Amino acid sequence: MHNIICRLVLFRPGEDSILVRLSETLQEAAASGPSPDLLDRLSHEFRRMVDLADAFGLEGNLWHSYLTWFLLTDENPFTLSREYAPDREDTLGRLAKKDLALFLDLFHYDLASVSRDLLKVDLFDELEMTGLGKKAGGVGRLVSETARRLAEAADADSFCRVLTDHYAHHGVGIFGLGHAFRVEENSRALLRPIFNEDPVRLSDLVGYDLQKEQLVRNTVAFLEGRPANNVLLYGDSGSGKSTCVRALLHEFFPRGLRLIELYKHQFRSLSDVIALVKQRNCKFILFIDDLSFEDFEIEYKFLKAVIEGGVEARPDNLLVYATSNRRHLIRETWNDRSDMEHNGDVHRSDTMEEKLSLSSRFGLAINFSSPGRQEYHRIVSTLARRAGVVMDEETLFRKADAWEIRHGGVSGRAAQQFVNDLAGFSGN
């Protein structure tokens, strides 16, 4: 194994990687024989492989799944270039093919037999992992299926073709495995995949057809490389603003859409986030939920610069979608209108212009208002039917009206909560 790894050029694992640590342990065992220390190190690396499989929901042959996970997540000049041009013939491709021929040898490396011969243990005899696939949604299935195809590859050319197809259709690194991400702040911002994504779809949101149509039209234009706007979804609480944005991910991630969730206190990390995504072959929605500012908060200035007007232009593959209960995102007071002309007319002060300018940076503003009584009843009826609730409409609507009075008023959220309670109580 050591002789294979030391010949790698582009797909070179880090010093603390499982692959390198396994190689070093087996090399020392071959030179000096088995020892408790070497056995402990081997067991530690086996545990790391199991932990990785558990975290990502990897199933099937553990060794193959680990090697595949490494190949799919390794960001190097070859893999990044194949996001854009999978069939390109160049020096990188020739170097990569040599590396991948070595990985094909690693796929057929009999780790169990070598461990038995050198360290007298049967640790790697149990390599088939099952029952983990649901932990990380589709990530485990994607890696495991790719691992199976790589194991069946007849030669380096077909092995390489499996990988370049993945890079072109899914991306490389975390963007090739995850669909939604949150920002984690350390010395620099990092993106962490969200694997327990809400599986909601646009069809699950009853009503608001015009609003959904506007949002989809803008998103499709964005995905197709046509001009598209940053979007502000504003209006009453519980009207489905956040649900619409999250639903876009499940409608369009096969076409390269990815979603990054960002909170207000993380706006200082916006430049780091842009640096991570600006040259990738995916389209990113920067999703800011429940956006609003009090008059003493100044973080909105970072967002303004990113949306429009900063020294570094917003990349073409990034749009900002924000939701808010306020049409004008920054709290405005009457003191902001205190500038008076001699004729007594109120005009907008510089302070007010500054505050209103953030909302104007969103080219598309979509209003989500609370439904009327008739629309609320339609939403309740549709949701109840989907949930399998059997009840005459008069009783259903009477109970729904009583529910909304006690739970914050007429809204799509109240309708969904009412139906959830009704279905749970009735056993449906």
PDB file of C-alpha atoms in Angstrom, residues 99-215:
ATOM      1  CA  ASP A  99      -3.273   8.413 -10.076  1.00  0.00           C
ATOM      2  CA  LEU A 100      -6.620   6.766 -10.675  1.00  0.00           C
ATOM      3  CA  ALA A 101      -4.934   3.630 -12.011  1.00  0.00           C
ATOM      4  CA  LEU A 102      -3.224   3.436  -8.616  1.00  0.00           C
ATOM      5  CA  PHE A 103      -6.568   3.897  -6.861  1.00  0.00           C
ATOM      6  CA  LEU A 104      -7.969   1.065  -8.950  1.00  0.00           C
ATOM      7  CA  ASP A 105      -5.166  -1.074  -7.470  1.00  0.00           C
ATOM      8  CA  LEU A 106      -6.166   0.130  -3.994  1.00  0.00           C
ATOM      9  CA  PHE A 107      -9.761  -0.921  -4.693  1.00  0.00           C
ATOM     10  CA  HIS A 108      -8.498  -4.454  -5.234  1.00  0.00           C
ATOM     11  CA  TYR A 109      -6.045  -4.351  -2.329  1.00  0.00           C
ATOM     12  CA  ASP A 110      -6.868  -7.216   0.034  1.00  0.00           C
ATOM     13  CA  LEU A 111      -6.779  -5.287   3.283  1.00  0.00           C
ATOM     14  CA  ALA A 112      -8.232  -8.168   5.308  1.00  0.00           C
ATOM     15  CA  SER A 113      -5.582 -10.681   4.190  1.00  0.00           C
ATOM     16  CA  VAL A 114      -2.702  -8.246   4.660  1.00  0.00           C
ATOM     17  CA  SER A 115      -3.898  -7.402   8.186  1.00  0.00           C
ATOM     18  CA  ARG A 116      -4.116 -11.084   9.072  1.00  0.00           C
ATOM     19  CA  ASP A 117      -0.674 -11.833   7.671  1.00  0.00           C
ATOM     20  CA  LEU A 118       1.128  -8.873   9.243  1.00  0.00           C
ATOM     21  CA  LEU A 119      -0.727  -8.262  12.500  1.00  0.00           C
ATOM     22  CA  LYS A 120      -2.492 -11.590  13.052  1.00  0.00           C
ATOM     23  CA  VAL A 121      -5.932  -9.989  13.373  1.00  0.00           C
ATOM     24  CA  ASP A 122      -9.176 -10.427  11.450  1.00  0.00           C
ATOM     25  CA  LEU A 123     -10.258  -6.827  12.015  1.00  0.00           C
ATOM     26  CA  PHE A 124     -11.015  -6.110   8.340  1.00  0.00           C
ATOM     27  CA  ASP A 125     -12.873  -9.333   7.672  1.00  0.00           C
ATOM     28  CA  GLU A 126     -16.118  -7.497   8.527  1.00  0.00           C
ATOM     29  CA  LEU A 127     -16.233  -4.798   5.849  1.00  0.00           C
ATOM     30  CA  GLU A 128     -19.861  -4.913   4.756  1.00  0.00           C
ATOM     31  CA  MET A 129     -21.798  -2.025   6.346  1.00  0.00           C
ATOM     32  CA  THR A 130     -25.593  -2.060   6.389  1.00  0.00           C
ATOM     33  CA  GLY A 131     -28.381  -0.070   8.011  1.00  0.00           C
ATOM     34  CA  LEU A 132     -26.679   3.343   7.782  1.00  0.00           C
ATOM     35  CA  GLY A 133     -28.111   4.715   4.543  1.00  0.00           C
ATOM     36  CA  LYS A 134     -30.963   6.740   6.049  1.00  0.00           C
ATOM     37  CA  LYS A 135     -28.711   8.818   8.278  1.00  0.00           C
ATOM     38  CA  ALA A 136     -27.538  11.259   5.639  1.00  0.00           C
ATOM     39  CA  GLY A 137     -30.327  11.283   3.099  1.00  0.00           C
ATOM     40  CA  GLY A 138     -29.096  10.682  -0.420  1.00  0.00           C
ATOM     41  CA  VAL A 139     -25.396  11.152   0.381  1.00  0.00           C
ATOM     42  CA  GLY A 140     -24.858   7.577   1.521  1.00  0.00           C
ATOM     43  CA  ARG A 141     -26.683   6.165  -1.488  1.00  0.00           C
ATOM     44  CA  LEU A 142     -24.703   8.370  -3.878  1.00  0.00           C
ATOM     45  CA  VAL A 143     -21.308   7.382  -2.442  1.00  0.00           C
ATOM     46  CA  SER A 144     -22.209   3.707  -2.120  1.00  0.00           C
ATOM     47  CA  GLU A 145     -23.534   3.494  -5.678  1.00  0.00           C
ATOM     48  CA  THR A 146     -20.428   5.249  -7.011  1.00  0.00           C
ATOM     49  CA  ALA A 147     -18.246   2.860  -4.987  1.00  0.00           C
ATOM     50  CA  ARG A 148     -19.991  -0.103  -6.591  1.00  0.00           C
ATOM     51  CA  ARG A 149     -19.438   1.297 -10.080  1.00  0.00           C
ATOM     52  CA  LEU A 150     -15.778   2.019  -9.361  1.00  0.00           C
ATOM     53  CA  ALA A 151     -15.229  -1.499  -8.016  1.00  0.00           C
ATOM     54  CA  GLU A 152     -16.677  -2.897 -11.242  1.00  0.00           C
ATOM     55  CA  ALA A 153     -14.481  -0.720 -13.492  1.00  0.00           C
ATOM     56  CA  ALA A 154     -12.475  -2.861 -15.895  1.00  0.00           C
ATOM     57  CA  ASP A 155      -9.572  -0.436 -16.329  1.00  0.00           C
ATOM     58  CA  ALA A 156      -8.286   3.042 -15.459  1.00  0.00           C
ATOM     59  CA  ASP A 157     -10.217   4.655 -18.335  1.00  0.00           C
ATOM     60  CA  SER A 158     -13.603   3.415 -17.137  1.00  0.00           C
ATOM     61  CA  PHE A 159     -12.628   4.145 -13.510  1.00  0.00           C
ATOM     62  CA  CYS A 160     -11.800   7.727 -14.503  1.00  0.00           C
ATOM     63  CA  ARG A 161     -15.011   8.078 -16.500  1.00  0.00           C
ATOM     64  CA  VAL A 162     -17.170   7.185 -13.486  1.00  0.00           C
ATOM     65  CA  LEU A 163     -15.499   9.939 -11.472  1.00  0.00           C
ATOM     66  CA  THR A 164     -15.560  12.650 -14.131  1.00  0.00           C
ATOM     67  CA  ASP A 165     -19.267  11.983 -14.675  1.00  0.00           C
ATOM     68  CA  HIS A 166     -19.814  12.556 -10.970  1.00  0.00           C
ATOM     69  CA  TYR A 167     -17.748  15.757 -10.925  1.00  0.00           C
ATOM     70  CA  ALA A 168     -19.681  17.152 -13.889  1.00  0.00           C
ATOM     71  CA  HIS A 169     -23.172  16.284 -12.618  1.00  0.00           C
ATOM     72  CA  HIS A 170     -22.780  16.744  -8.865  1.00  0.00           C
ATOM     73  CA  GLY A 171     -19.636  18.785  -8.230  1.00  0.00           C
ATOM     74  CA  VAL A 172     -16.554  18.141  -6.119  1.00  0.00           C
ATOM     75  CA  GLY A 173     -16.007  18.150  -2.372  1.00  0.00           C
ATOM     76  CA  ILE A 174     -18.858  19.078  -0.062  1.00  0.00           C
ATOM     77  CA  PHE A 175     -20.783  20.622  -2.973  1.00  0.00           C
ATOM     78  CA  GLY A 176     -20.742  17.226  -4.687  1.00  0.00           C
ATOM     79  CA  LEU A 177     -22.285  15.480  -1.690  1.00  0.00           C
ATOM     80  CA  GLY A 178     -24.428  18.062   0.107  1.00  0.00           C
ATOM     81  CA  HIS A 179     -27.289  20.200  -1.150  1.00  0.00           C
ATOM     82  CA  ALA A 180     -27.732  22.596   1.756  1.00  0.00           C
ATOM     83  CA  PHE A 181     -25.073  24.138   3.971  1.00  0.00           C
ATOM     84  CA  ARG A 182     -24.685  26.253   7.074  1.00  0.00           C
ATOM     85  CA  VAL A 183     -21.849  28.635   7.835  1.00  0.00           C
ATOM     86  CA  GLU A 184     -19.455  27.713  10.617  1.00  0.00           C
ATOM     87  CA  GLU A 185     -17.233  30.519  11.843  1.00  0.00           C
ATOM     88  CA  ASN A 186     -13.664  29.870  13.001  1.00  0.00           C
ATOM     89  CA  SER A 187     -10.631  31.897  11.940  1.00  0.00           C
ATOM     90  CA  ARG A 188     -12.271  31.747   8.513  1.00  0.00           C
ATOM     91  CA  ALA A 189     -15.798  30.788   7.602  1.00  0.00           C
ATOM     92  CA  LEU A 190     -16.392  27.178   6.572  1.00  0.00           C
ATOM     93  CA  LEU A 191     -19.426  25.508   5.033  1.00  0.00           C
ATOM     94  CA  ARG A 192     -20.867  22.419   6.695  1.00  0.00           C
ATOM     95  CA  PRO A 193     -23.409  20.183   4.924  1.00  0.00           C
ATOM     96  CA  ILE A 194     -26.915  19.892   6.344  1.00  0.00           C
ATOM     97  CA  PHE A 195     -27.988  16.287   5.885  1.00  0.00           C
ATOM     98  CA  ASN A 196     -31.379  16.338   7.628  1.00  0.00           C
ATOM     99  CA  GLU A 197     -32.929  18.716   5.115  1.00  0.00           C
ATOM    100  CA  ASP A 198     -36.634  19.463   5.207  1.00  0.00           C
ATOM    101  CA  PRO A 199     -38.033  17.423   2.264  1.00  0.00           C
ATOM    102  CA  VAL A 200     -40.776  19.973   1.543  1.00  0.00           C
ATOM    103  CA  ARG A 201     -41.753  20.677  -2.064  1.00  0.00           C
ATOM    104  CA  LEU A 202     -43.573  23.591  -3.638  1.00  0.00           C
ATOM    105  CA  SER A 203     -46.634  21.437  -4.202  1.00  0.00           C
ATOM    106  CA  ASP A 204     -46.863  20.944  -0.427  1.00  0.00           C
ATOM    107  CA  LEU A 205     -47.568  24.655   0.025  1.00  0.00           C
ATOM    108  CA  VAL A 206     -51.247  25.220  -0.670  1.00  0.00           C
ATOM    109  CA  GLY A 207     -52.145  28.534  -2.284  1.00  0.00           C
ATOM    110  CA  TYR A 208     -49.812  31.416  -3.129  1.00  0.00           C
ATOM    111  CA  ASP A 209     -49.634  30.244  -6.740  1.00  0.00           C
ATOM    112  CA  LEU A 210     -48.628  33.643  -8.131  1.00  0.00           C
ATOM    113  CA  GLN A 211     -45.874  34.045  -5.547  1.00  0.00           C
ATOM    114  CA  LYS A 212     -44.515  30.556  -6.261  1.00  0.00           C
ATOM    115  CA  GLU A 213     -44.617  31.238  -9.997  1.00  0.00           C
ATOM    116  CA  GLN A 214     -42.575  34.446  -9.592  1.00  0.00           C
ATOM    117  CA  LEU A 215     -40.018  32.695  -7.405  1.00  0.00           C
TER     118      LEU A 215
END
